[in-house]
Structure formats: C-alpha cells, structure tokens
PDB file of C-alpha atoms and ligand atoms in Angstrom:
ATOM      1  CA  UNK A   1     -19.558  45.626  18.716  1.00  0.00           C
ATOM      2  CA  UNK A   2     -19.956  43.789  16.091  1.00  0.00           C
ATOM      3  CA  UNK A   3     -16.210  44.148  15.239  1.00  0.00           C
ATOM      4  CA  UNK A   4     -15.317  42.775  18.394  1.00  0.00           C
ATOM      5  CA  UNK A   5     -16.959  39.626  17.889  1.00  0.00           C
ATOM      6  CA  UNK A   6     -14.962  39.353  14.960  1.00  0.00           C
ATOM      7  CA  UNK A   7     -11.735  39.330  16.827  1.00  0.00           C
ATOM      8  CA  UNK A   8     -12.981  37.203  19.471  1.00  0.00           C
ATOM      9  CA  UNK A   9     -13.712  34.460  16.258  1.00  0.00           C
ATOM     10  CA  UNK A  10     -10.144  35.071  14.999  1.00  0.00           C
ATOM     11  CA  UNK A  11      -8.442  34.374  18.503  1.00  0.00           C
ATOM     12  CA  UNK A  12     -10.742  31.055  18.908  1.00  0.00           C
ATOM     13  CA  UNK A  13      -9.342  29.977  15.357  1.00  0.00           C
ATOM     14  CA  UNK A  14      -6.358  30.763  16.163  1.00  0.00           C
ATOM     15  CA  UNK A  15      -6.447  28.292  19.558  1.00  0.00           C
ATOM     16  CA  UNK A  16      -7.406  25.535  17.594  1.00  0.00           C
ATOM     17  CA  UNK A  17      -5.716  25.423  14.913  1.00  0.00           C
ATOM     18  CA  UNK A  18      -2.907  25.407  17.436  1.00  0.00           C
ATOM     19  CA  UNK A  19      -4.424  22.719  19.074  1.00  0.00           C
ATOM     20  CA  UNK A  20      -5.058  20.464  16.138  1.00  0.00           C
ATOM     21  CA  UNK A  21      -1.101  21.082  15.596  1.00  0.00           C
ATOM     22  CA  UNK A  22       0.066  20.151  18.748  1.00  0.00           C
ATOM     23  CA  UNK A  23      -2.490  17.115  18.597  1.00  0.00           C
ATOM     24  CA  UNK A  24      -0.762  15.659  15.072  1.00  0.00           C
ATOM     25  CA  UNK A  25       2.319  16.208  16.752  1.00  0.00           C
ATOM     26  CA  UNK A  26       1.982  14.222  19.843  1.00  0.00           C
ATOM     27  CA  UNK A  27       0.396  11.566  17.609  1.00  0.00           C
ATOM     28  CA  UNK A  28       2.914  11.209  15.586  1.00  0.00           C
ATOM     29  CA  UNK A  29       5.353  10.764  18.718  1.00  0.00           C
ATOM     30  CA  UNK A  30       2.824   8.213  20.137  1.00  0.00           C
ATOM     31  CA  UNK A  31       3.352   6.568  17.224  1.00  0.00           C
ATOM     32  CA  UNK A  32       7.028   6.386  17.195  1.00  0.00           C
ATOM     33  CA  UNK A  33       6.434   5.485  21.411  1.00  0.00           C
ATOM     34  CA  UNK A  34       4.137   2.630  20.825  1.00  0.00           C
ATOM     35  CA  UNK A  35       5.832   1.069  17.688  1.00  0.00           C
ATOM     36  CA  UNK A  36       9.623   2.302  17.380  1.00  0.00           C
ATOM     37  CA  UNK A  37      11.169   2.904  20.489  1.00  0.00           C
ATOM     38  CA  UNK A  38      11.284  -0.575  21.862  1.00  0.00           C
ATOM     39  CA  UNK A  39      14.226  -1.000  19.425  1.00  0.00           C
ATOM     40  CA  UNK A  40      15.110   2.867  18.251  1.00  0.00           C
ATOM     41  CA  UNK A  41      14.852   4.344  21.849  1.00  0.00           C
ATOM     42  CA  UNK A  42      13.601   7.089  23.085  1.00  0.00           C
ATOM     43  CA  UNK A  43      15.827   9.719  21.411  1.00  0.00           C
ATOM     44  CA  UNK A  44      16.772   7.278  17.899  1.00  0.00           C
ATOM     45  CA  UNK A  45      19.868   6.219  19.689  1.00  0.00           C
ATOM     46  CA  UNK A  46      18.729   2.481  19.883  1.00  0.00           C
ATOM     47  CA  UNK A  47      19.521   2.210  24.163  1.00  0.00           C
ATOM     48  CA  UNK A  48      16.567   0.023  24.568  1.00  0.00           C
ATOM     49  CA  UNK A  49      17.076  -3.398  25.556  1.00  0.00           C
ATOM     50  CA  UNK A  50      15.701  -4.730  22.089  1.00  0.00           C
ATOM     51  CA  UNK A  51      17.513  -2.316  20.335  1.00  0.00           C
ATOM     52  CA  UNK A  52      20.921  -3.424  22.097  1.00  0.00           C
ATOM     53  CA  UNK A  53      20.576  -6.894  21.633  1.00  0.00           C
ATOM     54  CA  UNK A  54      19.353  -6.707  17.990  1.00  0.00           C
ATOM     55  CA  UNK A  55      22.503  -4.163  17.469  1.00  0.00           C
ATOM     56  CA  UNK A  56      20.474  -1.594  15.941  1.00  0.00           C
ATOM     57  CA  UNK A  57      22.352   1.457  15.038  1.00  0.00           C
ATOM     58  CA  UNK A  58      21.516   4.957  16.910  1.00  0.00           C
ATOM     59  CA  UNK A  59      20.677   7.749  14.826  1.00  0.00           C
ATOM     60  CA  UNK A  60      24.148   9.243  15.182  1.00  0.00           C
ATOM     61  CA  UNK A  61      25.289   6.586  13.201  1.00  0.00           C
ATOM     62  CA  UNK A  62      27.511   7.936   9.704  1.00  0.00           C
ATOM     63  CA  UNK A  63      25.270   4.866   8.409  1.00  0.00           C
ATOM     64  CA  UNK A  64      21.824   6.404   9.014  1.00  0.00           C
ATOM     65  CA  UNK A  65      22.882  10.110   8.714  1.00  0.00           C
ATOM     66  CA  UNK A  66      23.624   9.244   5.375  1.00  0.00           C
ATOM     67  CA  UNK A  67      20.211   8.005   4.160  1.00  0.00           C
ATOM     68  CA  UNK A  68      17.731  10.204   2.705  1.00  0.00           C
ATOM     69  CA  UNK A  69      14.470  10.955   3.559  1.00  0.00           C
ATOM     70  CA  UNK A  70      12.865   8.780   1.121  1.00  0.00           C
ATOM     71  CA  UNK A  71      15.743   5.761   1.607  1.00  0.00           C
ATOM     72  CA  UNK A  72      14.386   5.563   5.507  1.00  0.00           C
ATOM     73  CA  UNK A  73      10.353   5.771   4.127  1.00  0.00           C
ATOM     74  CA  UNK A  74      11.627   2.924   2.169  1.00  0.00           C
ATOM     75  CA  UNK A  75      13.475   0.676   4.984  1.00  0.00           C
ATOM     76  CA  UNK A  76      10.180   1.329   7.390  1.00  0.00           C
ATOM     77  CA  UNK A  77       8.020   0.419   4.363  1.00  0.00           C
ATOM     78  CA  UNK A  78       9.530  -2.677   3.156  1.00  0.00           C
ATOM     79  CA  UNK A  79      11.804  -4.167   6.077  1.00  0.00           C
ATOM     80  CA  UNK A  80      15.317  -3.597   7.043  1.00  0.00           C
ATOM     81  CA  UNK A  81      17.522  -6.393   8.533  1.00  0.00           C
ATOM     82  CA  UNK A  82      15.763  -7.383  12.181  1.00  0.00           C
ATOM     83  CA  UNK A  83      12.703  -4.849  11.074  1.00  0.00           C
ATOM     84  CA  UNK A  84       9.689  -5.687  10.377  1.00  0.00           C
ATOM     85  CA  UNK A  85       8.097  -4.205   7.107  1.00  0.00           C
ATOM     86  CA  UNK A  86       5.398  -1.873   8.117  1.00  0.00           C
ATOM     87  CA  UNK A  87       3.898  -1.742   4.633  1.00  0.00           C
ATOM     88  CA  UNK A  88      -0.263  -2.986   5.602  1.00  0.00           C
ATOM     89  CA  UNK A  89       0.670  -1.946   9.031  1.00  0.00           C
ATOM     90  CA  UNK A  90       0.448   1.816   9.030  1.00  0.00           C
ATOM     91  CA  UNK A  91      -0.372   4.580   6.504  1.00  0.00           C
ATOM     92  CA  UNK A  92       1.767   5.990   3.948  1.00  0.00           C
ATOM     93  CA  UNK A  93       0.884   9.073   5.645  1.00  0.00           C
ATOM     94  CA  UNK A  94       1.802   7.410   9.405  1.00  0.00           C
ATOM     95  CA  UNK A  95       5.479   6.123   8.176  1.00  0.00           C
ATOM     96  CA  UNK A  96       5.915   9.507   6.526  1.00  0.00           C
ATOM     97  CA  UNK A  97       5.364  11.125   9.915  1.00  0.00           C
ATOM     98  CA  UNK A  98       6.915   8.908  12.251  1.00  0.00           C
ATOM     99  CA  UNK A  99      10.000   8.919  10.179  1.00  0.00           C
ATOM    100  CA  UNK A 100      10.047  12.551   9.776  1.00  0.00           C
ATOM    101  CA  UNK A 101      10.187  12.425  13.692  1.00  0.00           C
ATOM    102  CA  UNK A 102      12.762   9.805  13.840  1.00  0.00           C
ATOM    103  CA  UNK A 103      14.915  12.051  11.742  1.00  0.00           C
ATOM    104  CA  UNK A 104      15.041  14.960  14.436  1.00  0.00           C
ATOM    105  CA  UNK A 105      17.326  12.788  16.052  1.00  0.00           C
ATOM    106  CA  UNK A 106      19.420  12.394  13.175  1.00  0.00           C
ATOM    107  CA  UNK A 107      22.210  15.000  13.699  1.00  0.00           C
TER     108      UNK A 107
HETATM  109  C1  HEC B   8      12.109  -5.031  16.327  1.00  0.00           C
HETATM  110  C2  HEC B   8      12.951  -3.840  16.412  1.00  0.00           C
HETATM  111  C3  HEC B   8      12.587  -2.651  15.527  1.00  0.00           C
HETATM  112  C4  HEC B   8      11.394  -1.943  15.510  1.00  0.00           C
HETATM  113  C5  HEC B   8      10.143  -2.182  16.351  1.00  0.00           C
HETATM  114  C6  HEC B   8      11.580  -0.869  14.545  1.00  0.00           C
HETATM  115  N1  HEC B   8      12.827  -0.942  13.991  1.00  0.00           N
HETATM  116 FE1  HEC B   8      13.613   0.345  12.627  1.00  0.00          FE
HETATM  117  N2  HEC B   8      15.255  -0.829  12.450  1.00  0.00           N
HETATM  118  C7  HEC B   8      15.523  -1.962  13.205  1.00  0.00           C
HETATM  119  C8  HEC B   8      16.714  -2.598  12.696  1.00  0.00           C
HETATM  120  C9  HEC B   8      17.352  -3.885  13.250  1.00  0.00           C
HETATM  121  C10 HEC B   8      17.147  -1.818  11.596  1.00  0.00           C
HETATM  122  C11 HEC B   8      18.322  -2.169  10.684  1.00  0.00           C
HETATM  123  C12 HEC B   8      19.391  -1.155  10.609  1.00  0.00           C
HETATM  124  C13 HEC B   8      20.025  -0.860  11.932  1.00  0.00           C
HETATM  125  O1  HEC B   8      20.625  -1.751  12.511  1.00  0.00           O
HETATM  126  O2  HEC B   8      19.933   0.299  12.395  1.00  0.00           O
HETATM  127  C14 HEC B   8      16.228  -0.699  11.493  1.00  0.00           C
HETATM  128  C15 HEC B   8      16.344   0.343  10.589  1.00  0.00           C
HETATM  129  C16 HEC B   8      15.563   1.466  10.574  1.00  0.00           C
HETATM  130  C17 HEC B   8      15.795   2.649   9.777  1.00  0.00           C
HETATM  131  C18 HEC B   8      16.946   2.884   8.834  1.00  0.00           C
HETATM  132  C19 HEC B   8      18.016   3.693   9.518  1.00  0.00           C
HETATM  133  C20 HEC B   8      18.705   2.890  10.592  1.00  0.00           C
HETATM  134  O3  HEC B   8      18.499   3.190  11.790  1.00  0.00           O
HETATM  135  O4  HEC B   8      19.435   1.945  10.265  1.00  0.00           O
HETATM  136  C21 HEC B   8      14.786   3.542  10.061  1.00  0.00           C
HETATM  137  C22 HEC B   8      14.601   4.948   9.511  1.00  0.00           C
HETATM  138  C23 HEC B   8      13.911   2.899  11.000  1.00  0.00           C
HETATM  139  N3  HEC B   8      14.400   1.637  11.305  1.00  0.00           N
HETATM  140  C24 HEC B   8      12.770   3.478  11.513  1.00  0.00           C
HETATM  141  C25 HEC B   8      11.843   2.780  12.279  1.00  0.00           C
HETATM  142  C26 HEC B   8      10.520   3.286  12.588  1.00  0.00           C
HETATM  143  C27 HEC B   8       9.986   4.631  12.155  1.00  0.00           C
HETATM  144  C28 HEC B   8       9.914   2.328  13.332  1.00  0.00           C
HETATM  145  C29 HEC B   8       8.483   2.346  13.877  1.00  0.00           C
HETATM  146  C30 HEC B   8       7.427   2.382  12.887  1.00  0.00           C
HETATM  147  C31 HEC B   8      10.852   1.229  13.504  1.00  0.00           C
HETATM  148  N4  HEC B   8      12.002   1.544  12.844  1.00  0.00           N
HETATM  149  C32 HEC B   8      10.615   0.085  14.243  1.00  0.00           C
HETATM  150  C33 HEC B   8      14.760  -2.439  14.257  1.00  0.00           C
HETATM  151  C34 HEC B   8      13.470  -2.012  14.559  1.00  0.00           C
END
C-alpha cells in the first residue's frame, strides 16, 4: 500500500513539473506577443505593419542569422536602430528568454 502511494506522489511530480514547464514557456512567448511582435511578427519574419514600415529585417535575414546569441542579448539590451533599449525594461533573465525564442525562428 504504502508503495503505491509512493508512485501516485511520483506521477503528481511528474504533472507539475510539466506544468511549471509549459507555464515558463508560454510566458516567455507572451512576452515576445506583448512586446516584440508588433515589429518582429509573429514568426520573427517582421510582416507586421510596424515592422514593414520601420524595414525591420525577418529572421531569415543572412544579417540576423549571422549574430550570435549573445550579439542579439546585446541589441535587445542596449537598442538597435528603430529599437528601443530594453535594458530597465525587462530582466536579464526576460531578454535572455524572449530572445532565445526569437531565435527558433532563425533558420
Ligand atoms: C518598435 C519596433 C521594435 C520592437 C517593439 C522590437 N524590435 Fe527588435 N528590432 C527592431 C529594429 C528596427 C531592429 C534593427 C535591425 C533590423 O532592422 O532588423 C531590431 C533588431 C532586433 C534584433 C537583432 C536582429 C535583427 O532582427 O536585426 C533582435 C534579436 C531583436 N530586435 C529582438 C527583439 C525582441 C526580443 C524584442 C522584444 C523584447 C524586440 N526586438 C522588440 C524593431 C523592434
């Protein structure tokens, strides 16, 4: 019996730490919603009306597949052309993230 409770205690863990996963995730992409794709669009390929008229490059771009990691952390951090610098604005942690998910369009 008392092995059986066990197991049940293992497959609750298991749901939420799956569920805390999924929640950082869908953060991180209502980050990117609310703050980023009014000029990056919804996939990085900068199709939004802002993104258009400020000529912001998609994601496909030789440009921006280029950069590095760190090189885009920098841009978000400190300003890039049109872009605001986001340094005071979000978290280290928050630009890490939300460029990390602006990078899985990068292909
Ligand atoms: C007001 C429009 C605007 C917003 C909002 C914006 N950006 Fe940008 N972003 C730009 C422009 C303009 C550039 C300059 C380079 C270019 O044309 O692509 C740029 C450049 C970048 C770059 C460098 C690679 C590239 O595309 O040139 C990254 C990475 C980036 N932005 C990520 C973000 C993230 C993450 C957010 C949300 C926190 C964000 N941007 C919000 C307009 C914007």
């Amino acid at each position: 019996m008392s092995h059986m409770v066990r197991n049940v205690g293992a497959a609750l863990m298991a749901v939420m730490i799956a569920r805390s996963a999924g929640f950082a995730q869908s953060a991180t992409e209502g980050l990117y919603k609310a703050k980023c794709q009014m000029c990056h669009g919804e996939k990085g390929m900068a199709d939004s009306g802002a993104g258009k008229s400020m000529k912001v490059k998609p994601a496909t771009d030789p440009d921006v597949k280029k950069m590095s990691e760190a090189q885009m952390i920098e841009a978000v951090k400190n300003g890039m052309g049109k872009m605001q610098p986001y340094q005071g604005k979000l978290t280290d942690a928050q630009i890490k993230d939300v460029v990390g998910y602006f990078r899985t369009f990068v292909k």
